[in-house]
JSON list of C-alpha atoms in Angstrom, two decimals:
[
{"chain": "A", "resi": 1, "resn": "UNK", "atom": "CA", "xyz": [0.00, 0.00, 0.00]},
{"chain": "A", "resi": 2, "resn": "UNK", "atom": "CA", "xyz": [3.08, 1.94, 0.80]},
{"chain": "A", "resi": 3, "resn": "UNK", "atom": "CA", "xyz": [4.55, 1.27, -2.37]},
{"chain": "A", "resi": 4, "resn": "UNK", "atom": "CA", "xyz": [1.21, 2.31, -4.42]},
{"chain": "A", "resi": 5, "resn": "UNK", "atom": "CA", "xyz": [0.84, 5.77, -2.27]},
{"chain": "A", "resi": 6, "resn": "UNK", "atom": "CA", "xyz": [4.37, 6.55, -3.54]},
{"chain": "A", "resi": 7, "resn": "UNK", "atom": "CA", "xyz": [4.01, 6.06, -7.07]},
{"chain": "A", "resi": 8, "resn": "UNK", "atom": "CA", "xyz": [0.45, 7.83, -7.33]},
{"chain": "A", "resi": 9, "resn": "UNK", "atom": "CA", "xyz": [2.39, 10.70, -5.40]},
{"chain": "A", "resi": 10, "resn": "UNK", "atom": "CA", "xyz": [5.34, 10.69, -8.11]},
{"chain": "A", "resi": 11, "resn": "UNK", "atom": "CA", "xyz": [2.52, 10.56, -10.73]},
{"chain": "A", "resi": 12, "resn": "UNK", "atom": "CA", "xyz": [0.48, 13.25, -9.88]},
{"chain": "A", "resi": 13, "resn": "UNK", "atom": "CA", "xyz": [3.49, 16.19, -9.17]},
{"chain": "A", "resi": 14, "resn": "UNK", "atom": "CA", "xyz": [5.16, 14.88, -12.45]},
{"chain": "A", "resi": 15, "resn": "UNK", "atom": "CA", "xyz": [1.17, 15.88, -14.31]},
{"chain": "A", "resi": 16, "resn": "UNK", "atom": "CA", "xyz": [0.82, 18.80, -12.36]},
{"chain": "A", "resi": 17, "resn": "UNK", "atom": "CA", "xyz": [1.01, 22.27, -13.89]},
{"chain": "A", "resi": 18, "resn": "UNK", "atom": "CA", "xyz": [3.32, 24.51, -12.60]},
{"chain": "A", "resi": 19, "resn": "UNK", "atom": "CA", "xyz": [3.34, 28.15, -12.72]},
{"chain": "A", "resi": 20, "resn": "UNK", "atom": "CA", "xyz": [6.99, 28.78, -12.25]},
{"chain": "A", "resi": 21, "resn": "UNK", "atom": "CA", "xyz": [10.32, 27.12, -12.31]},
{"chain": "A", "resi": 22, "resn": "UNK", "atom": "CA", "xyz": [11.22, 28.05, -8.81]},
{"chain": "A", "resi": 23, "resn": "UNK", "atom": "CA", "xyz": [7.81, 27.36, -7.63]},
{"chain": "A", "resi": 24, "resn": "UNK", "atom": "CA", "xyz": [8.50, 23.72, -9.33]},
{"chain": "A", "resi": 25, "resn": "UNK", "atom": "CA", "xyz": [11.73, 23.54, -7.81]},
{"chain": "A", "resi": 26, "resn": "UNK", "atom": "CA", "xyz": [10.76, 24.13, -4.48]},
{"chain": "A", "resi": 27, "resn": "UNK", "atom": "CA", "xyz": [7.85, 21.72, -4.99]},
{"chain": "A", "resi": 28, "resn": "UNK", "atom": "CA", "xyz": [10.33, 19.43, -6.05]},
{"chain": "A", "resi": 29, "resn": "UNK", "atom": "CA", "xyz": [12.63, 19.55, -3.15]},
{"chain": "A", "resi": 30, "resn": "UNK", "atom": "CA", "xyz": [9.24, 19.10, -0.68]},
{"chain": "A", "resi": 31, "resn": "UNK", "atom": "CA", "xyz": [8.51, 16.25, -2.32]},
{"chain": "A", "resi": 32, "resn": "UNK", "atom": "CA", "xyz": [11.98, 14.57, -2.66]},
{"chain": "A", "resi": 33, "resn": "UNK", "atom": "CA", "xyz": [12.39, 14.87, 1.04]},
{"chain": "A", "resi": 34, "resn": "UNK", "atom": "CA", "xyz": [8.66, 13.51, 1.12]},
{"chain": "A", "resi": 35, "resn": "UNK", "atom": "CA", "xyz": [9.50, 10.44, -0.95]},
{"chain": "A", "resi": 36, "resn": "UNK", "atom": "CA", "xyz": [12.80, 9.39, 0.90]},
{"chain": "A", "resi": 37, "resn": "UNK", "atom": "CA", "xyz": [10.69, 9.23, 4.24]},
{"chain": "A", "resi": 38, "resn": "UNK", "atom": "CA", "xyz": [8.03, 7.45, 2.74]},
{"chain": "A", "resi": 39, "resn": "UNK", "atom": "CA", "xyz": [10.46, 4.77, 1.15]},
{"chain": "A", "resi": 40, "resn": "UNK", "atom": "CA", "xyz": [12.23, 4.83, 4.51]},
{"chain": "A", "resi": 41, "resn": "UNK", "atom": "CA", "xyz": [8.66, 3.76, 6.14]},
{"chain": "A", "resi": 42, "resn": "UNK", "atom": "CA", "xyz": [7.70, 1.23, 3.57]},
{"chain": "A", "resi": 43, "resn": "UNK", "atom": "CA", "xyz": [10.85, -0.21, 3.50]},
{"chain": "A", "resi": 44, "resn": "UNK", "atom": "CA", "xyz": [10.54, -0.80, 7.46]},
{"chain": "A", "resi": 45, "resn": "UNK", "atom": "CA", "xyz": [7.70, -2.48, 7.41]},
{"chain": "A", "resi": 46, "resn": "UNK", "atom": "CA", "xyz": [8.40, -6.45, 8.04]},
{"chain": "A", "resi": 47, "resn": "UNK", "atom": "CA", "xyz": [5.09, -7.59, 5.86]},
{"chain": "A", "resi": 48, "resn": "UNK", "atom": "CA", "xyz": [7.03, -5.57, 2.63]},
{"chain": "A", "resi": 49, "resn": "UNK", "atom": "CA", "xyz": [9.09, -7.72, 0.55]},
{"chain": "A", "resi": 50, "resn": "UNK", "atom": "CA", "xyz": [10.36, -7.37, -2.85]},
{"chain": "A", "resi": 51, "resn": "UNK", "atom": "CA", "xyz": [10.87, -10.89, -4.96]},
{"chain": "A", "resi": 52, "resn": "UNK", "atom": "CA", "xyz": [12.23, -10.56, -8.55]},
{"chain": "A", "resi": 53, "resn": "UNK", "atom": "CA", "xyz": [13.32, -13.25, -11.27]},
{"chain": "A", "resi": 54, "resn": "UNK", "atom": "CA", "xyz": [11.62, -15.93, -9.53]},
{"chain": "A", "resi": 55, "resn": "UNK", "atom": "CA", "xyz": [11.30, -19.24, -11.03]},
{"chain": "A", "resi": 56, "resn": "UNK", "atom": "CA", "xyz": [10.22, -23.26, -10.35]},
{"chain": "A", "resi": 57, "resn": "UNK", "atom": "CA", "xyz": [13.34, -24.55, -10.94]},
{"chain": "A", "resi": 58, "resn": "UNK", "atom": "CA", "xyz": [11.69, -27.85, -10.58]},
{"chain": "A", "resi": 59, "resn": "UNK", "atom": "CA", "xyz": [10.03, -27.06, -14.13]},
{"chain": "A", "resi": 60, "resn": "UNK", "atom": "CA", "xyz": [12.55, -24.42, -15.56]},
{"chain": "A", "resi": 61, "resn": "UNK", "atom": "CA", "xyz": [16.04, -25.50, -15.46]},
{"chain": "A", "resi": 62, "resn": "UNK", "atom": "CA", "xyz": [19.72, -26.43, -17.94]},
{"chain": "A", "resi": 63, "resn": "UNK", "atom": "CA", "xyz": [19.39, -30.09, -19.75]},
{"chain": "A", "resi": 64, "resn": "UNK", "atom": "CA", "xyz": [22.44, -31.59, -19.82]},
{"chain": "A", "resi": 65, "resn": "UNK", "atom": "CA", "xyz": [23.89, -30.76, -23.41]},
{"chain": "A", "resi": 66, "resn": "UNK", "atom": "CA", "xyz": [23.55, -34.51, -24.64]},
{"chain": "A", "resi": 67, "resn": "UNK", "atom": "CA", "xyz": [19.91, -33.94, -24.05]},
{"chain": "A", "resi": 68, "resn": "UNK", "atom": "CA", "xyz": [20.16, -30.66, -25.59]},
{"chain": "A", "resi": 69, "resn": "UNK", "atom": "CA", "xyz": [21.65, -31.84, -28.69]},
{"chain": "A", "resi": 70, "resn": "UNK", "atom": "CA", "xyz": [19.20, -34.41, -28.84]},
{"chain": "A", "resi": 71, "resn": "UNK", "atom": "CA", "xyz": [16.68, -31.58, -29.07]},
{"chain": "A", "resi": 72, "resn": "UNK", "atom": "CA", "xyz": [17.91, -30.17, -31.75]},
{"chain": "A", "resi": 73, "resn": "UNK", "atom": "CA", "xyz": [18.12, -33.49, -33.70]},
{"chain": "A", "resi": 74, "resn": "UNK", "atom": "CA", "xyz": [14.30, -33.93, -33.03]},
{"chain": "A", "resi": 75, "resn": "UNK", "atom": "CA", "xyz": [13.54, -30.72, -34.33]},
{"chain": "A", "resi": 76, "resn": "UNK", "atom": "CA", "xyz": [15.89, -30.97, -37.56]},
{"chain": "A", "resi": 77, "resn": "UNK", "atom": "CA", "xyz": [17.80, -27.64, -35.87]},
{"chain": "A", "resi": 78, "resn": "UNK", "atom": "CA", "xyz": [21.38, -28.24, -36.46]},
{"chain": "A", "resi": 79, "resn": "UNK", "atom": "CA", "xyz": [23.92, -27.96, -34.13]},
{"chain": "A", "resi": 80, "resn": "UNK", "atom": "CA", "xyz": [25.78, -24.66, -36.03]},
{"chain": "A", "resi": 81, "resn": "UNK", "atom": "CA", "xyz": [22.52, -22.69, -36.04]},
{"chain": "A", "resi": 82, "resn": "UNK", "atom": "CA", "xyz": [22.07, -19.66, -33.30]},
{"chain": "A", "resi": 83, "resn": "UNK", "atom": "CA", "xyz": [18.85, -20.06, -32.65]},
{"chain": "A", "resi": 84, "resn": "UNK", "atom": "CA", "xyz": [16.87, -16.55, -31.12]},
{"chain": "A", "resi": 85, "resn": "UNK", "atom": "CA", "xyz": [13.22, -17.61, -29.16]},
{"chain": "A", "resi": 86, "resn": "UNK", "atom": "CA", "xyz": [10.68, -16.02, -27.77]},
{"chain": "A", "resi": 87, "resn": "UNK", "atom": "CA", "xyz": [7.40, -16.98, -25.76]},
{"chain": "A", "resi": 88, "resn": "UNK", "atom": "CA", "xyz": [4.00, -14.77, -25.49]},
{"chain": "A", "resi": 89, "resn": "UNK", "atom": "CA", "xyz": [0.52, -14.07, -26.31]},
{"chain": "A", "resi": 90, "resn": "UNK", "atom": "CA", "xyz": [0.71, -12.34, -29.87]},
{"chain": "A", "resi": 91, "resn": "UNK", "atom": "CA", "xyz": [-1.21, -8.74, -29.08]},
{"chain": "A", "resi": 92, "resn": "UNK", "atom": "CA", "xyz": [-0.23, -5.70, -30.78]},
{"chain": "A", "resi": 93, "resn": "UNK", "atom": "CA", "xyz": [0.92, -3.41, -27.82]},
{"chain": "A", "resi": 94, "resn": "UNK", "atom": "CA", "xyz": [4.06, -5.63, -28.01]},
{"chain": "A", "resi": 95, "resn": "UNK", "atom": "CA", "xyz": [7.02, -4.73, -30.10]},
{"chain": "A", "resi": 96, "resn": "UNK", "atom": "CA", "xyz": [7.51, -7.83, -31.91]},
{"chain": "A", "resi": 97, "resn": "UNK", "atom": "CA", "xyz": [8.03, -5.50, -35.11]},
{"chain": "A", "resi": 98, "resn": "UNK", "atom": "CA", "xyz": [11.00, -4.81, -33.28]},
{"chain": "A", "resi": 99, "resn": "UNK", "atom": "CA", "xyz": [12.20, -8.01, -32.58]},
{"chain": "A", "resi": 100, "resn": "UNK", "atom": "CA", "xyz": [12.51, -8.94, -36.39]},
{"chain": "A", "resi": 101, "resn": "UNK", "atom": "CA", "xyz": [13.99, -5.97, -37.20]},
{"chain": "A", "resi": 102, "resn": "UNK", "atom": "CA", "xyz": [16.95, -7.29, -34.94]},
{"chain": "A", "resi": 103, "resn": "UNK", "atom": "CA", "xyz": [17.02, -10.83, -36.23]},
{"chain": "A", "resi": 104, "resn": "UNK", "atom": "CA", "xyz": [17.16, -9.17, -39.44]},
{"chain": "A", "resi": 105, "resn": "UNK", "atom": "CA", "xyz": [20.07, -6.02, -38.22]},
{"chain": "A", "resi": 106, "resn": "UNK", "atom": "CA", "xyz": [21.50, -9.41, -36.44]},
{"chain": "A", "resi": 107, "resn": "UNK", "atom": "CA", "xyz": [21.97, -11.39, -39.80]},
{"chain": "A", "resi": 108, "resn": "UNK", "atom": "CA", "xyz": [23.22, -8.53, -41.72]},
{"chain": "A", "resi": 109, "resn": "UNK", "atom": "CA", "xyz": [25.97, -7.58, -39.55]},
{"chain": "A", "resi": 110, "resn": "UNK", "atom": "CA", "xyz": [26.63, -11.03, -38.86]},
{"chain": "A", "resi": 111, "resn": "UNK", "atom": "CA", "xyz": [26.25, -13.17, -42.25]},
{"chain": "A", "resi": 112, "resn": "UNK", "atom": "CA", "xyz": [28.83, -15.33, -40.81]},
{"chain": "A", "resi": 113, "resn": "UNK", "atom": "CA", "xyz": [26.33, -16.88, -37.69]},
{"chain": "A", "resi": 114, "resn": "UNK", "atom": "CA", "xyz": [23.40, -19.04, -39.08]},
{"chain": "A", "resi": 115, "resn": "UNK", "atom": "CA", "xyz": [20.54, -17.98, -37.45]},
{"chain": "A", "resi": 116, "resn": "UNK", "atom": "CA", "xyz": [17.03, -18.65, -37.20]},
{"chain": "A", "resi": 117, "resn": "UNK", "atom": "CA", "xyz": [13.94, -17.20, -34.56]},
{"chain": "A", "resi": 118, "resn": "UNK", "atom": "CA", "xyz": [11.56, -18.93, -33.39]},
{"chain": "A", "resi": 119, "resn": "UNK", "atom": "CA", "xyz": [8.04, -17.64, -32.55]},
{"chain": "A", "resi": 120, "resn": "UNK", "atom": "CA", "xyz": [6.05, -20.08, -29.64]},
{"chain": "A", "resi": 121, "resn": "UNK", "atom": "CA", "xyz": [2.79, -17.99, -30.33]},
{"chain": "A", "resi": 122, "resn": "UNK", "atom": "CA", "xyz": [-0.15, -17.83, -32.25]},
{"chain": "A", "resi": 123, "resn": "UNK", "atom": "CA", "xyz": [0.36, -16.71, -35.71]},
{"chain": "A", "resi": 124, "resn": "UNK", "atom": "CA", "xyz": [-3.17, -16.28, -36.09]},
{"chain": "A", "resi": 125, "resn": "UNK", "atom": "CA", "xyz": [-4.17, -13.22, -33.82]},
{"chain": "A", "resi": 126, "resn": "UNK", "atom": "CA", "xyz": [-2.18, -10.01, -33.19]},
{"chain": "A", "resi": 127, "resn": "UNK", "atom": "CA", "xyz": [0.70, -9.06, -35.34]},
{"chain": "A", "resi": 128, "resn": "UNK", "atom": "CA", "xyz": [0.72, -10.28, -39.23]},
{"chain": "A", "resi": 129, "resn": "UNK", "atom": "CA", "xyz": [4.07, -12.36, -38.60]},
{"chain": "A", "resi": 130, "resn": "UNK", "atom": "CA", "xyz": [3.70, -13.27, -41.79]},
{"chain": "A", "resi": 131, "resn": "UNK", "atom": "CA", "xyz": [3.37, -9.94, -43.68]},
{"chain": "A", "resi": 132, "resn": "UNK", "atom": "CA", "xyz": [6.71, -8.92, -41.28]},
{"chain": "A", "resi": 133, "resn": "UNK", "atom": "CA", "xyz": [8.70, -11.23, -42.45]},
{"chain": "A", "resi": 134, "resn": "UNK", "atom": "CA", "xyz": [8.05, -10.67, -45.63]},
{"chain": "A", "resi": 135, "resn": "UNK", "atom": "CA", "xyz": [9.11, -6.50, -45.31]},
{"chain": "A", "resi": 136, "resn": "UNK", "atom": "CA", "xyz": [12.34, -7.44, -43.15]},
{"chain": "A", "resi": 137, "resn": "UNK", "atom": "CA", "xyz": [12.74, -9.22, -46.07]},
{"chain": "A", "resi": 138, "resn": "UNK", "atom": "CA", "xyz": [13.97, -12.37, -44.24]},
{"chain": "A", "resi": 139, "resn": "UNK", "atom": "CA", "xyz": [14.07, -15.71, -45.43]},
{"chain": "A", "resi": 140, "resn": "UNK", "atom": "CA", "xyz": [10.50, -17.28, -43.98]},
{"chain": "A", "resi": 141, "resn": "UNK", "atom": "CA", "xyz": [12.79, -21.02, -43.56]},
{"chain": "A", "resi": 142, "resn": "UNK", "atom": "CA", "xyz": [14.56, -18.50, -40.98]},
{"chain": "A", "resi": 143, "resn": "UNK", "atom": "CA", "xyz": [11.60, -17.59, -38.73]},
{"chain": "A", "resi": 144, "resn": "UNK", "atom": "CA", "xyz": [9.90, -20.42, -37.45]},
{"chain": "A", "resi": 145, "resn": "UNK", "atom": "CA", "xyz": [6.62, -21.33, -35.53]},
{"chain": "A", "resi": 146, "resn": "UNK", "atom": "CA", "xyz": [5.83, -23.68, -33.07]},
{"chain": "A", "resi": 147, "resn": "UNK", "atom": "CA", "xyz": [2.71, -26.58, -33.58]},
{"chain": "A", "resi": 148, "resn": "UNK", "atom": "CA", "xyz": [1.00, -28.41, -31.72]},
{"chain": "A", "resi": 149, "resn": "UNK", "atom": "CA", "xyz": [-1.42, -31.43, -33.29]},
{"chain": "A", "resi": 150, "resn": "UNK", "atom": "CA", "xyz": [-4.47, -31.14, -31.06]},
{"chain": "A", "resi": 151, "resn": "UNK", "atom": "CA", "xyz": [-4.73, -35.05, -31.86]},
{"chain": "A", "resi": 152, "resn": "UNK", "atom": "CA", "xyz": [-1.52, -36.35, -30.18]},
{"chain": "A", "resi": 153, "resn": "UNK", "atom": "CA", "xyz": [-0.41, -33.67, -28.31]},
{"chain": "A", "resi": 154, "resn": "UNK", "atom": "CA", "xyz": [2.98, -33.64, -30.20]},
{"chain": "A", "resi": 155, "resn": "UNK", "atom": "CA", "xyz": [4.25, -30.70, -31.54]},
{"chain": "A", "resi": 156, "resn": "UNK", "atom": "CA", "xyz": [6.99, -29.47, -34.13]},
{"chain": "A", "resi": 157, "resn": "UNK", "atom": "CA", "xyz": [9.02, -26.58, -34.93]},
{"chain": "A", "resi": 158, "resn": "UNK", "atom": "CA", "xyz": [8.13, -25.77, -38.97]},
{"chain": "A", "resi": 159, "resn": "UNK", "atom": "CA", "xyz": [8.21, -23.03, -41.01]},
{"chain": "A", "resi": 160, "resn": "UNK", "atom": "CA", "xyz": [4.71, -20.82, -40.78]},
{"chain": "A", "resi": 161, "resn": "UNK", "atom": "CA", "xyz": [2.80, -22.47, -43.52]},
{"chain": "A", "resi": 162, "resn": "UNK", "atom": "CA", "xyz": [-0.96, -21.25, -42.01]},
{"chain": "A", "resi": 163, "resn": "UNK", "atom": "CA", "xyz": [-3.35, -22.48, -39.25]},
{"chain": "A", "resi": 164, "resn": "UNK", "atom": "CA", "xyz": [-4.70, -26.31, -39.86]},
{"chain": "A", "resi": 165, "resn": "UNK", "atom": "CA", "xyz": [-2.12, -28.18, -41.80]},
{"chain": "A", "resi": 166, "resn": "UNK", "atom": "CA", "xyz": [-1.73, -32.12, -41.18]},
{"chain": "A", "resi": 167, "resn": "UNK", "atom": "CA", "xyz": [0.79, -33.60, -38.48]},
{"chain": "A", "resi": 168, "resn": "UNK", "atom": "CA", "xyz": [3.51, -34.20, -40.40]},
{"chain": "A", "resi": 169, "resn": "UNK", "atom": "CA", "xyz": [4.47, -37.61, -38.31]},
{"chain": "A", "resi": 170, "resn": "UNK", "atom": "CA", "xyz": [0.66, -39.74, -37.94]},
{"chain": "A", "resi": 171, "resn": "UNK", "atom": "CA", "xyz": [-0.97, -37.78, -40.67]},
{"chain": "A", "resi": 172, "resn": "UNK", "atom": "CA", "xyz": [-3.98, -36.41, -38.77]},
{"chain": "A", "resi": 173, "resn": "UNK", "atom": "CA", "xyz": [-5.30, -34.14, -41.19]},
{"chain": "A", "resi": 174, "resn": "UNK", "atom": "CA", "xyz": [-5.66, -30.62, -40.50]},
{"chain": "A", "resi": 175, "resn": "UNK", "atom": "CA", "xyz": [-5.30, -31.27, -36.35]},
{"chain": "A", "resi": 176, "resn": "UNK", "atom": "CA", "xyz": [-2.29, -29.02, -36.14]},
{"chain": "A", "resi": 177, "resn": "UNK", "atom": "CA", "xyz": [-2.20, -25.16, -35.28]},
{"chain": "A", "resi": 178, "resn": "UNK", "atom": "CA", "xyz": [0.33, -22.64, -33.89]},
{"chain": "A", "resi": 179, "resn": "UNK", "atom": "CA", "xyz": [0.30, -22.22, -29.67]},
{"chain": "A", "resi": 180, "resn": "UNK", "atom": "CA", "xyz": [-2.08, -20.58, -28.24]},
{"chain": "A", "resi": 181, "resn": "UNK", "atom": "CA", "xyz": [-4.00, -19.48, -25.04]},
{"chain": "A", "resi": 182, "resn": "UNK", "atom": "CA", "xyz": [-6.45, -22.78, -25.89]},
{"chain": "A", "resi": 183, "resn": "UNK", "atom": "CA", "xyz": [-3.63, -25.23, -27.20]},
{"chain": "A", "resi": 184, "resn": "UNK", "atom": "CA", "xyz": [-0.98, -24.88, -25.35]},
{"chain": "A", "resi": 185, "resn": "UNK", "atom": "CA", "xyz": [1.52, -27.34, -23.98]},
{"chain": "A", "resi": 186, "resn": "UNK", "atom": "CA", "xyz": [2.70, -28.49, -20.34]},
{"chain": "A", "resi": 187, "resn": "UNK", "atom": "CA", "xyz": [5.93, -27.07, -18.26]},
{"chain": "A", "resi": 188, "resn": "UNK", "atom": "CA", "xyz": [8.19, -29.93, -18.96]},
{"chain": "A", "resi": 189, "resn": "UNK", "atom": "CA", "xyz": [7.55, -29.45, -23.45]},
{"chain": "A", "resi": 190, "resn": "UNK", "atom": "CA", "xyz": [8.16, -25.56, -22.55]},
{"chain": "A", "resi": 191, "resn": "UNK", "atom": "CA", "xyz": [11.44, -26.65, -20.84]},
{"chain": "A", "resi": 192, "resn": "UNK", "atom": "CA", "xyz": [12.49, -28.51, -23.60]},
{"chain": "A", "resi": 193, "resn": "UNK", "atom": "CA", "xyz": [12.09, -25.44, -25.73]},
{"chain": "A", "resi": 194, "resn": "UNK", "atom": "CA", "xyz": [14.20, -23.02, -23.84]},
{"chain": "A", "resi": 195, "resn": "UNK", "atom": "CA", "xyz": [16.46, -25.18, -23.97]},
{"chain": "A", "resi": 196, "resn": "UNK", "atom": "CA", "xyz": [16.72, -25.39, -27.69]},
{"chain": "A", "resi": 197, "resn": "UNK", "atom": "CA", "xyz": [17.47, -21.63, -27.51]},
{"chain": "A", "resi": 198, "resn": "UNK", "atom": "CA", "xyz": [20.90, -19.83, -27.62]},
{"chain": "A", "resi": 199, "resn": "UNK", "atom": "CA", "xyz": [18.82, -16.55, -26.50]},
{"chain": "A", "resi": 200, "resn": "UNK", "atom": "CA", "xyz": [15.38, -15.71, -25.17]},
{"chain": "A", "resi": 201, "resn": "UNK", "atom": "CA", "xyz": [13.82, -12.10, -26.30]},
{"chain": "A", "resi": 202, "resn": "UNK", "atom": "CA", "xyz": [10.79, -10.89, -24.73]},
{"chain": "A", "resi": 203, "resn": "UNK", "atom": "CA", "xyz": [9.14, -7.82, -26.78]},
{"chain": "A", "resi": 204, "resn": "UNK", "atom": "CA", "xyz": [8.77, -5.02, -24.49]},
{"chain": "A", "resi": 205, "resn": "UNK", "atom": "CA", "xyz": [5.40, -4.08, -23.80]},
{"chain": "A", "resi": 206, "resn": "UNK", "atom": "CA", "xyz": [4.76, -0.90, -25.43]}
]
């Protein structure tokens, strides 16, 4: 509560209007003062706690790389390719525009590294993936999706080719669609995909 008083404080001198500079800067010093006692009393209450970059390690956590390279096998991703990956709803007030733009800035500076991004999202909602792509002018085999067959529960790492296609491995036709918020697939599967990654890049929310 502490914490929220603070921040709607900050908020509303930062949106005031001010008639003067010195009347702003003695405002300012009021409030400074103001703040560092407030923090001071928030911070000495027991109950307040700050936890950050928590994570069930039981779920989360380093294969060992003989597993890791056996992921890659699986997924046809060779062992010479840097692979970039990132994980989240597809909305538009994230900057995923952004995030191909620097695959593609990536590539260009560095034609040397192989690489390849991989989208675990839906490619059917949100951003036009497709239509990015295609103005980054990247090569689509380089930006991949991930699919799960709502049949077998299996799921592959393919280039986009639309919503609905056939499992590739059984046949099921049309049982297989990008991940999403109604198909999605349990901690240990999203383990094994992190670790298929060189790098993780989460858009920043805009």
């Amino acid at each position: 509560e502490g914490d929220i008083q603070i921040k709607t404080q900050e908020r509303d001198f930062y949106t005031k209007q001010w008639q003067s500079r010195e009347q702003f800067q003695q405002a300012k010093n009021q409030f400074d003062e103001w703040k560092k006692n407030a923090v001071e009393r928030v911070e000495g209450y027991r109950r307040v706690k700050l936890l950050r970059g928590c994570i069930d390690t039981e779920s989360y956590h380093r294969l060992p790389d003989s597993e890791r390279r056996e992921l890659r096998k699986r997924f046809g991703i060779p062992e010479d390719i840097y692979v970039v990956g990132t994980m989240s709803r597809n909305q538009l007030r994230k900057l995923w525009p952004n995030l191909i733009e620097g695959v593609k800035l990536f590539k260009d500076r560095n034609p040397e590294i192989k690489t390849k991004l991989i989208f675990w999202s839906s490619w059917s909602e949100g951003w036009d993936l497709k239509r990015l792509i295609q103005e980054h002018k990247l090569d689509p085999n380089d930006v991949l999706a991930v699919y799960k067959c709502k049949e077998t529960g299996d799921w592959f790492i393919l280039p986009f080719q639309g919503e609905d296609i056939n499992n590739p491995k059984t046949g099921h036709q049309k049982t297989m669609c990008t991940v999403n918020i109604n198909h999605f697939l349990p901690a240990s599967e999203v383990n094994k995909f992190f670790n298929l990654l060189d790098v993780f890049c989460l858009p920043i929310t805009s």
